[in-house]
Amino acid sequence: MLATLLQLWKGARLPSWTGRRAVTGPCAPLRIHRDRFGIPLIVAASEVDRAFGIGFCHGQDRAFQLELLHRVARGSLAELVGPAALPLDRLARRIGFFRAAQQQWPLLDADLRADLEAYSAGVNAGRTVVPHELALLGGTMAPWHPVDCLAIAKVLSFKLAANWDAELVRLRVLLLDGPEALAAIDPTYAAHHPAIVPPGAAVGPALDRLADDINRFLAVTGAGSGSNNWAVDGSRTTTGRPLLANDPHLDAGLPSHFYLVAARGPEHLVAGASLVGGPGVLAGHNGHIAWGLTAGLIDNTDLFLETMHADGRRVRQGDDWHECEIIEETIAVKGAAPVVERVLITPRGPIVSPIVGDSTHTLSLCATWLKPRKVRGLFTLHRARTWDAFRDECRYWPIASQSLVYADGSGGIGFQLLGDAPIRRGAVGDAHGLLPRPGWEVSACWQDDLVPFEQIPHLFRPDGGWIATANNRHTPEGVGPYLGSDFIDGYRAIAIKQALEARHDWNVERFQALQMNQRTAAWDELRPFLLRLEGVPDELRNWDGHLHADSRPAAIYERWLVESLVRVARTLAPKSWEWVVGRGLTALTPYNFGCYRRTGHLVARLHREFERWRPDLQEALRLALATRGTWGEQHRLVMHHPLSKAGGLLGSAMARIFNLGPVPYGGDADVINQAAVLPLSPTAPTDNIASMRMVIDVGNWSASRWSLPGGQSGNPFSPHYRDQFPLWLRGQGVPIALSPEEIPEAERTTLLLEPPA
């Protein structure tokens, strides 16, 4: 009903996909064909025109998503929605996403600058229709600038830097329960690691305020999670050619963060999943090589404790005081006076938490992705045609860390970890950046140099004929340089490994089925302990470990697992246990990254001391057996629009108009078809899913398949808002036409863009 009223009031607001149009930007005429799913097939005369075409299509189909990204990165949301967005804008201005992007722009190579300039011109040319959200809010679209592409990449880096929230949680445990509890509860923090206990009364308020600001920010932008990608060479396929699969896991936002696109020209060819906000294809192929990505989880971000001088301008450094750079940022606020945010930048990085009350303690942020360094990487991977050229493009990527899986037409497969890794000094306290460290101790700060690119993990043509990543550890402990400790439990990696090694007849359909697999490898480790308890019913004893939506044993298992995790955490850290099992640092977001590492911790504790935990496990089983219904009746998926989380009448209206679901959904965080369960809210809708699925048949590119959990458009009245959702739910995909022979057969509409006469 609300959707109908909105359409009657504001109209369908659909872009034009047919005819001819004169636009400023492309060097030569370009054609945008669209297939039955609205996927654009861009025929452009040059790389620059390709970038323009992608920007134009993003502008047509994702106008509000682009506006939201633009305002989040620049810290200008309050100008659109009013004072409620001020905490988000203040955090964005303190961190300085756009400020850092401006410093990085001069370091870009000329070809990438040209691509970003063309993409931006395309965005501005494509956004001719004001989207419904802006019409309701009474806002206008801000002009897109090429620096915005870099700023959005830095926002993504902040979201995917999975260590800063772990640092905050560890600090919380340390302050509330002490170093022994921290060593007992954190699987990455060994008991022999030293702990610097900061003055709790002093840092506590700053920690609370920073946590609040960060969680408000993530409530709008979404949080990152895990992902899967894998490849096999021809020895394991029915065709003798490599296959590559990828399903990046992000929040269940609508529209998807990804946008499917294809482009071809005299000297370029690319098809795959672009990320809205830039011209790069992050996962796809170019007719020579294929690639897919997962979060690499290099620890590239640290928090530092800072002591401020009474003058509010200096921070302690050694035995002296260091003058901070001070920048005053003016934030426009809808319906209110502008607000001036005073940003202080220390030698470590910007101060991100405000001074609270009489405290002189605060927190600064040090991150590789805030440093002005050359960038290529995911923006330019499509230019490579060989493994060596692929690695050359990967050499410069000071943004979000990624694990890339690769395959090529010559039969090779490979892995390359992407991203800068800092070198931490180890003279004071924790040398691994697991806790916020004292900025006043110079020996606690980072070295000036980075880990050399040649030492970053990579592999080509593995002996076993397969390679896979699932946010697990890159190399064995102690091998190679230190790159981080906060990896996700390895159960998805175990399941993928077992599956790939088990057969030599892989094809596209079997890869798609593997992406939908919901068997939990954790059951193999937990089942022996569960069977030692009393009263285990036969349906659970004989369960195969598949977390299908229609499974009753899956519902019992998940309730038992969650209750067990909570009881162990509450015993080991009685004051901070909620944060340990994943509570968001405020009520505004439902979880922190730590909730994806609790199952492995539980298994390790049970191996060492099962009898200690037997009573807790037995009580957890009693509660689990009272669970009613199937797992899908307990566990559901809702695809949500960002503004549906705004609360109040606006959020409720947006949810009813824009959201999809709920639908029953199986799985949890430990299965390949990831659908995370939050220990504190096990029946809440899952909020981390495969935000895109892709299977590429290397060499037979037309047989490759893609799908999004929604569709190409962000407009609920577009036929392409939800048309891929049923396919995605079934694990199926759509082809992307790319050859001159395929495009005429696939096209449903054609738009010709021409430079002005």
Short mmCIF file of N, CA, C and O in Angstrom, two decimals, residues 315-422:
data_model
loop_
_atom_site.label_atom_id
_atom_site.label_comp_id
_atom_site.label_asym_id
_atom_site.label_seq_id
_atom_site.Cartn_x
_atom_site.Cartn_y
_atom_site.Cartn_z
N VAL A 315 49.80 16.72 22.25
CA VAL A 315 49.74 15.39 22.83
C VAL A 315 51.14 15.02 23.33
O VAL A 315 52.15 15.49 22.79
N ARG A 316 51.15 14.21 24.38
CA ARG A 316 52.44 13.79 24.93
C ARG A 316 53.15 12.87 23.95
O ARG A 316 52.55 11.98 23.35
N GLN A 317 54.46 13.09 23.80
CA GLN A 317 55.30 12.23 22.98
C GLN A 317 56.65 12.14 23.65
O GLN A 317 57.41 13.12 23.69
N GLY A 318 56.93 10.96 24.23
CA GLY A 318 58.14 10.83 25.02
C GLY A 318 58.05 11.71 26.25
O GLY A 318 57.05 11.71 26.97
N ASP A 319 59.08 12.49 26.50
CA ASP A 319 59.10 13.38 27.65
C ASP A 319 58.66 14.80 27.29
O ASP A 319 58.77 15.72 28.11
N ASP A 320 58.14 14.97 26.11
CA ASP A 320 57.80 16.30 25.63
C ASP A 320 56.36 16.31 25.13
O ASP A 320 55.63 15.32 25.22
N TRP A 321 55.96 17.45 24.57
CA TRP A 321 54.63 17.60 23.99
C TRP A 321 54.76 17.92 22.51
O TRP A 321 55.62 18.68 22.12
N HIS A 322 53.87 17.29 21.72
CA HIS A 322 53.91 17.50 20.26
C HIS A 322 52.70 18.32 19.84
O HIS A 322 51.56 18.01 20.20
N GLU A 323 52.96 19.37 19.05
CA GLU A 323 51.88 20.22 18.55
C GLU A 323 51.11 19.47 17.45
O GLU A 323 51.68 19.03 16.45
N CYS A 324 49.79 19.34 17.63
CA CYS A 324 48.95 18.66 16.64
C CYS A 324 48.62 19.60 15.49
O CYS A 324 48.52 20.82 15.66
N GLU A 325 48.44 19.01 14.33
CA GLU A 325 47.83 19.77 13.24
C GLU A 325 46.35 19.93 13.56
O GLU A 325 45.67 18.97 13.94
N ILE A 326 45.84 21.12 13.41
CA ILE A 326 44.44 21.39 13.74
C ILE A 326 43.71 21.84 12.47
O ILE A 326 44.15 22.75 11.78
N ILE A 327 42.61 21.18 12.18
CA ILE A 327 41.79 21.49 11.02
C ILE A 327 40.37 21.72 11.51
O ILE A 327 39.82 20.91 12.27
N GLU A 328 39.76 22.80 11.11
CA GLU A 328 38.38 23.08 11.48
C GLU A 328 37.47 22.77 10.30
O GLU A 328 37.61 23.35 9.22
N GLU A 329 36.58 21.82 10.51
CA GLU A 329 35.65 21.38 9.46
C GLU A 329 34.25 21.90 9.78
O GLU A 329 33.73 21.68 10.88
N THR A 330 33.63 22.58 8.85
CA THR A 330 32.29 23.10 9.04
C THR A 330 31.28 22.12 8.45
O THR A 330 31.34 21.77 7.27
N ILE A 331 30.34 21.68 9.28
CA ILE A 331 29.34 20.69 8.88
C ILE A 331 27.99 21.39 8.76
O ILE A 331 27.47 21.93 9.74
N ALA A 332 27.42 21.39 7.56
CA ALA A 332 26.09 21.94 7.36
C ALA A 332 25.05 20.98 7.94
O ALA A 332 25.17 19.75 7.81
N VAL A 333 24.03 21.52 8.60
CA VAL A 333 23.00 20.71 9.26
C VAL A 333 21.62 21.18 8.80
O VAL A 333 21.29 22.36 8.95
N LYS A 334 20.87 20.28 8.26
CA LYS A 334 19.52 20.62 7.81
C LYS A 334 18.67 21.07 8.99
O LYS A 334 18.55 20.37 10.00
N GLY A 335 18.06 22.23 8.88
CA GLY A 335 17.17 22.73 9.91
C GLY A 335 17.86 23.27 11.14
O GLY A 335 17.20 23.52 12.15
N ALA A 336 19.18 23.42 11.11
CA ALA A 336 19.91 23.92 12.27
C ALA A 336 21.14 24.67 11.80
O ALA A 336 21.50 24.67 10.62
N ALA A 337 21.81 25.33 12.75
CA ALA A 337 23.01 26.09 12.43
C ALA A 337 24.17 25.15 12.11
O ALA A 337 24.22 24.01 12.61
N PRO A 338 25.11 25.59 11.27
CA PRO A 338 26.30 24.76 11.00
C PRO A 338 27.08 24.47 12.27
O PRO A 338 27.04 25.24 13.24
N VAL A 339 27.78 23.36 12.24
CA VAL A 339 28.59 22.93 13.39
C VAL A 339 30.05 22.86 12.94
O VAL A 339 30.35 22.35 11.86
N VAL A 340 30.95 23.38 13.77
CA VAL A 340 32.37 23.33 13.46
C VAL A 340 33.00 22.18 14.23
O VAL A 340 32.92 22.12 15.47
N GLU A 341 33.60 21.25 13.51
CA GLU A 341 34.30 20.12 14.13
C GLU A 341 35.79 20.40 14.11
O GLU A 341 36.38 20.64 13.05
N ARG A 342 36.41 20.39 15.28
CA ARG A 342 37.83 20.67 15.42
C ARG A 342 38.59 19.34 15.36
O ARG A 342 38.50 18.52 16.26
N VAL A 343 39.33 19.14 14.29
CA VAL A 343 40.05 17.89 14.06
C VAL A 343 41.50 18.06 14.46
O VAL A 343 42.16 19.02 14.05
N LEU A 344 42.01 17.16 15.28
CA LEU A 344 43.40 17.17 15.70
C LEU A 344 44.11 15.95 15.12
O LEU A 344 43.60 14.83 15.23
N ILE A 345 45.26 16.18 14.54
CA ILE A 345 46.02 15.09 13.91
C ILE A 345 47.35 14.94 14.63
O ILE A 345 48.18 15.86 14.65
N THR A 346 47.56 13.78 15.23
CA THR A 346 48.78 13.47 15.97
C THR A 346 49.79 12.83 15.04
O THR A 346 49.48 12.53 13.88
N PRO A 347 51.02 12.57 15.50
CA PRO A 347 51.99 11.86 14.66
C PRO A 347 51.52 10.45 14.28
O PRO A 347 51.99 9.89 13.29
N ARG A 348 50.61 9.85 15.07
CA ARG A 348 50.07 8.55 14.73
C ARG A 348 48.97 8.66 13.68
O ARG A 348 48.88 7.86 12.76
N GLY A 349 48.14 9.66 13.83
CA GLY A 349 46.99 9.83 12.97
C GLY A 349 45.97 10.70 13.65
O GLY A 349 46.21 11.26 14.73
N PRO A 350 44.77 10.82 13.10
CA PRO A 350 43.77 11.72 13.68
C PRO A 350 43.23 11.21 15.00
O PRO A 350 43.11 9.99 15.21
N ILE A 351 42.90 12.14 15.88
CA ILE A 351 42.18 11.78 17.10
C ILE A 351 40.74 11.50 16.72
O ILE A 351 40.07 12.33 16.11
N VAL A 352 40.27 10.31 17.07
CA VAL A 352 38.93 9.90 16.64
C VAL A 352 37.92 9.86 17.77
O VAL A 352 36.72 9.76 17.53
N SER A 353 38.37 9.93 19.01
CA SER A 353 37.42 9.99 20.12
C SER A 353 37.53 11.36 20.77
O SER A 353 38.63 11.90 20.93
N PRO A 354 36.42 11.95 21.16
CA PRO A 354 36.47 13.28 21.78
C PRO A 354 37.00 13.21 23.20
O PRO A 354 36.96 12.17 23.86
N ILE A 355 37.53 14.34 23.69
CA ILE A 355 37.87 14.48 25.11
C ILE A 355 36.56 14.53 25.88
O ILE A 355 35.65 15.28 25.54
N VAL A 356 36.43 13.72 26.90
CA VAL A 356 35.19 13.63 27.66
C VAL A 356 35.42 14.15 29.07
O VAL A 356 36.30 13.66 29.79
N GLY A 357 34.63 15.14 29.48
CA GLY A 357 34.72 15.67 30.83
C GLY A 357 36.10 16.22 31.14
O GLY A 357 36.70 16.93 30.33
N ASP A 358 36.62 15.87 32.32
CA ASP A 358 37.92 16.37 32.76
C ASP A 358 39.06 15.45 32.32
O ASP A 358 40.22 15.70 32.63
N SER A 359 38.76 14.37 31.62
CA SER A 359 39.79 13.42 31.21
C SER A 359 40.73 14.06 30.20
O SER A 359 40.32 14.86 29.36
N THR A 360 41.99 13.68 30.27
CA THR A 360 42.97 14.13 29.28
C THR A 360 43.31 13.00 28.30
O THR A 360 44.19 13.17 27.46
N HIS A 361 42.62 11.88 28.42
CA HIS A 361 42.92 10.73 27.57
C HIS A 361 41.95 10.63 26.41
O HIS A 361 40.76 10.90 26.55
N THR A 362 42.49 10.22 25.28
CA THR A 362 41.69 10.06 24.09
C THR A 362 42.35 8.99 23.22
O THR A 362 43.36 8.40 23.61
N LEU A 363 41.79 8.74 22.04
CA LEU A 363 42.27 7.68 21.16
C LEU A 363 42.50 8.24 19.76
O LEU A 363 41.67 8.98 19.22
N SER A 364 43.64 7.87 19.17
CA SER A 364 43.93 8.24 17.79
C SER A 364 43.93 6.98 16.93
O SER A 364 44.06 5.86 17.43
N LEU A 365 43.79 7.18 15.62
CA LEU A 365 43.71 6.08 14.67
C LEU A 365 44.90 6.14 13.72
O LEU A 365 45.16 7.17 13.10
N CYS A 366 45.61 5.02 13.62
CA CYS A 366 46.73 4.90 12.69
C CYS A 366 46.36 3.81 11.69
O CYS A 366 46.02 2.69 12.08
N ALA A 367 46.38 4.13 10.39
CA ALA A 367 45.95 3.17 9.37
C ALA A 367 46.75 3.35 8.10
O ALA A 367 47.02 4.48 7.68
N THR A 368 47.12 2.24 7.49
CA THR A 368 47.84 2.32 6.22
C THR A 368 46.99 3.01 5.16
O THR A 368 47.50 3.71 4.29
N TRP A 369 45.67 2.82 5.21
CA TRP A 369 44.79 3.35 4.17
C TRP A 369 44.54 4.85 4.32
O TRP A 369 43.90 5.45 3.45
N LEU A 370 45.03 5.45 5.38
CA LEU A 370 44.96 6.91 5.51
C LEU A 370 46.22 7.59 4.99
O LEU A 370 46.25 8.82 4.88
N LYS A 371 47.23 6.80 4.69
CA LYS A 371 48.50 7.38 4.23
C LYS A 371 48.42 7.70 2.73
O LYS A 371 47.85 6.95 1.96
N PRO A 372 49.02 8.79 2.30
CA PRO A 372 49.01 9.13 0.87
C PRO A 372 50.04 8.30 0.10
O PRO A 372 51.23 8.60 0.10
N ARG A 373 49.58 7.23 -0.52
CA ARG A 373 50.46 6.35 -1.29
C ARG A 373 49.82 6.05 -2.64
O ARG A 373 48.60 6.13 -2.80
N LYS A 374 50.65 5.66 -3.58
CA LYS A 374 50.18 5.29 -4.91
C LYS A 374 49.20 4.12 -4.82
O LYS A 374 49.35 3.22 -3.99
N VAL A 375 48.20 4.11 -5.70
CA VAL A 375 47.21 3.03 -5.69
C VAL A 375 46.93 2.58 -7.12
O VAL A 375 46.86 3.38 -8.04
N ARG A 376 46.83 1.25 -7.29
CA ARG A 376 46.34 0.66 -8.54
C ARG A 376 45.42 -0.50 -8.15
O ARG A 376 44.25 -0.31 -7.97
N GLY A 377 45.97 -1.71 -8.04
CA GLY A 377 45.23 -2.83 -7.48
C GLY A 377 43.88 -3.08 -8.12
O GLY A 377 43.76 -3.28 -9.33
N LEU A 378 42.83 -3.06 -7.29
CA LEU A 378 41.50 -3.41 -7.76
C LEU A 378 40.95 -2.43 -8.79
O LEU A 378 40.02 -2.77 -9.53
N PHE A 379 41.49 -1.23 -8.84
CA PHE A 379 41.06 -0.29 -9.87
C PHE A 379 41.55 -0.69 -11.26
O PHE A 379 40.95 -0.31 -12.27
N THR A 380 42.64 -1.45 -11.33
CA THR A 380 43.30 -1.68 -12.63
C THR A 380 43.56 -3.16 -12.93
O THR A 380 44.22 -3.47 -13.93
N LEU A 381 43.06 -4.09 -12.11
CA LEU A 381 43.33 -5.51 -12.34
C LEU A 381 42.90 -5.97 -13.72
O LEU A 381 43.51 -6.87 -14.31
N HIS A 382 41.85 -5.37 -14.26
CA HIS A 382 41.33 -5.82 -15.54
C HIS A 382 42.31 -5.59 -16.69
O HIS A 382 42.14 -6.13 -17.78
N ARG A 383 43.36 -4.80 -16.45
CA ARG A 383 44.35 -4.54 -17.51
C ARG A 383 45.34 -5.70 -17.65
O ARG A 383 46.01 -5.82 -18.68
N ALA A 384 45.47 -6.54 -16.62
CA ALA A 384 46.47 -7.61 -16.64
C ALA A 384 46.00 -8.78 -17.50
O ALA A 384 44.80 -9.09 -17.58
N ARG A 385 46.96 -9.46 -18.11
CA ARG A 385 46.63 -10.62 -18.93
C ARG A 385 47.43 -11.86 -18.56
O ARG A 385 47.21 -12.93 -19.14
N THR A 386 48.36 -11.71 -17.63
CA THR A 386 49.18 -12.83 -17.17
C THR A 386 49.33 -12.75 -15.66
O THR A 386 49.03 -11.71 -15.04
N TRP A 387 49.83 -13.82 -15.06
CA TRP A 387 50.06 -13.84 -13.61
C TRP A 387 51.05 -12.76 -13.20
O TRP A 387 50.83 -12.05 -12.21
N ASP A 388 52.13 -12.60 -13.92
CA ASP A 388 53.13 -11.58 -13.57
C ASP A 388 52.54 -10.18 -13.66
O ASP A 388 52.78 -9.33 -12.79
N ALA A 389 51.76 -9.91 -14.70
CA ALA A 389 51.14 -8.60 -14.84
C ALA A 389 50.10 -8.38 -13.75
O ALA A 389 49.94 -7.26 -13.24
N PHE A 390 49.39 -9.43 -13.39
CA PHE A 390 48.41 -9.38 -12.30
C PHE A 390 49.10 -8.97 -11.00
O PHE A 390 48.63 -8.08 -10.28
N ARG A 391 50.23 -9.58 -10.69
CA ARG A 391 50.96 -9.25 -9.47
C ARG A 391 51.50 -7.82 -9.52
O ARG A 391 51.54 -7.13 -8.49
N ASP A 392 51.91 -7.37 -10.68
CA ASP A 392 52.39 -5.99 -10.80
C ASP A 392 51.29 -5.00 -10.44
O ASP A 392 51.55 -3.99 -9.78
N GLU A 393 50.06 -5.26 -10.89
CA GLU A 393 48.95 -4.36 -10.54
C GLU A 393 48.66 -4.43 -9.04
O GLU A 393 48.22 -3.44 -8.43
N CYS A 394 48.91 -5.59 -8.43
CA CYS A 394 48.64 -5.75 -6.99
C CYS A 394 49.67 -5.06 -6.11
O CYS A 394 49.45 -4.90 -4.90
N ARG A 395 50.77 -4.66 -6.67
CA ARG A 395 51.87 -4.10 -5.88
C ARG A 395 51.47 -2.83 -5.15
O ARG A 395 51.98 -2.55 -4.07
N TYR A 396 50.54 -2.08 -5.71
CA TYR A 396 50.17 -0.79 -5.11
C TYR A 396 48.69 -0.83 -4.71
O TYR A 396 47.80 -0.65 -5.55
N TRP A 397 48.44 -1.09 -3.44
CA TRP A 397 47.07 -1.12 -2.94
C TRP A 397 47.07 -0.80 -1.44
O TRP A 397 46.96 -1.67 -0.59
N PRO A 398 47.17 0.50 -1.10
CA PRO A 398 47.18 0.89 0.31
C PRO A 398 45.77 1.08 0.87
O PRO A 398 45.50 2.02 1.63
N ILE A 399 44.86 0.22 0.44
CA ILE A 399 43.45 0.37 0.86
C ILE A 399 43.05 -0.94 1.55
O ILE A 399 43.87 -1.57 2.20
N ALA A 400 41.79 -1.33 1.48
CA ALA A 400 41.30 -2.50 2.21
C ALA A 400 42.03 -3.77 1.77
O ALA A 400 42.08 -4.08 0.58
N SER A 401 42.54 -4.52 2.72
CA SER A 401 43.24 -5.77 2.42
C SER A 401 42.29 -6.79 1.81
O SER A 401 41.16 -6.96 2.26
N GLN A 402 42.78 -7.50 0.78
CA GLN A 402 41.97 -8.51 0.10
C GLN A 402 42.81 -9.74 -0.19
O GLN A 402 44.01 -9.64 -0.46
N SER A 403 42.16 -10.91 -0.16
CA SER A 403 42.77 -12.15 -0.63
C SER A 403 42.22 -12.44 -2.01
O SER A 403 41.02 -12.67 -2.17
N LEU A 404 43.08 -12.43 -3.02
CA LEU A 404 42.67 -12.62 -4.40
C LEU A 404 42.99 -14.03 -4.87
O LEU A 404 44.09 -14.53 -4.65
N VAL A 405 42.01 -14.65 -5.50
CA VAL A 405 42.23 -15.92 -6.17
C VAL A 405 42.19 -15.65 -7.68
O VAL A 405 41.39 -14.84 -8.16
N TYR A 406 43.05 -16.33 -8.41
CA TYR A 406 43.33 -16.03 -9.81
C TYR A 406 43.26 -17.30 -10.65
O TYR A 406 43.59 -18.39 -10.17
N ALA A 407 42.85 -17.16 -11.91
CA ALA A 407 42.94 -18.26 -12.88
C ALA A 407 43.13 -17.66 -14.26
O ALA A 407 42.66 -16.55 -14.54
N ASP A 408 43.82 -18.39 -15.15
CA ASP A 408 44.04 -17.84 -16.49
C ASP A 408 43.85 -18.89 -17.57
O ASP A 408 43.73 -20.10 -17.29
N GLY A 409 43.82 -18.40 -18.80
CA GLY A 409 43.55 -19.26 -19.94
C GLY A 409 44.64 -20.27 -20.23
O GLY A 409 44.41 -21.25 -20.96
N SER A 410 45.85 -20.08 -19.69
CA SER A 410 46.92 -21.05 -19.89
C SER A 410 46.84 -22.21 -18.91
O SER A 410 47.67 -23.12 -18.97
N GLY A 411 45.86 -22.16 -18.01
CA GLY A 411 45.68 -23.25 -17.05
C GLY A 411 46.20 -22.97 -15.66
O GLY A 411 46.05 -23.81 -14.76
N GLY A 412 46.79 -21.79 -15.43
CA GLY A 412 47.34 -21.48 -14.12
C GLY A 412 46.29 -20.97 -13.15
O GLY A 412 45.33 -20.31 -13.54
N ILE A 413 46.47 -21.29 -11.87
CA ILE A 413 45.67 -20.72 -10.80
C ILE A 413 46.62 -20.18 -9.74
O ILE A 413 47.78 -20.63 -9.63
N GLY A 414 46.18 -19.20 -8.96
CA GLY A 414 47.07 -18.61 -7.98
C GLY A 414 46.33 -17.85 -6.89
O GLY A 414 45.10 -17.69 -6.92
N PHE A 415 47.12 -17.37 -5.93
CA PHE A 415 46.63 -16.59 -4.80
C PHE A 415 47.58 -15.44 -4.56
O PHE A 415 48.81 -15.60 -4.61
N GLN A 416 47.02 -14.25 -4.33
CA GLN A 416 47.81 -13.08 -3.99
C GLN A 416 47.10 -12.31 -2.88
O GLN A 416 45.94 -11.91 -3.04
N LEU A 417 47.78 -12.11 -1.76
CA LEU A 417 47.26 -11.25 -0.71
C LEU A 417 47.53 -9.80 -1.11
O LEU A 417 48.65 -9.45 -1.50
N LEU A 418 46.51 -8.98 -1.03
CA LEU A 418 46.57 -7.61 -1.52
C LEU A 418 46.48 -6.64 -0.35
O LEU A 418 45.61 -6.79 0.51
N GLY A 419 47.38 -5.66 -0.30
CA GLY A 419 47.28 -4.62 0.72
C GLY A 419 48.58 -4.38 1.45
O GLY A 419 49.44 -5.26 1.55
N ASP A 420 48.73 -3.15 1.95
CA ASP A 420 49.91 -2.77 2.72
C ASP A 420 49.84 -3.34 4.13
O ASP A 420 48.77 -3.41 4.74
N ALA A 421 50.99 -3.74 4.65
CA ALA A 421 51.08 -4.27 6.00
C ALA A 421 52.12 -3.46 6.78
O ALA A 421 53.27 -3.35 6.34
N PRO A 422 51.74 -2.89 7.92
CA PRO A 422 52.69 -2.10 8.70
C PRO A 422 53.68 -2.98 9.45
O PRO A 422 53.45 -4.18 9.66
#
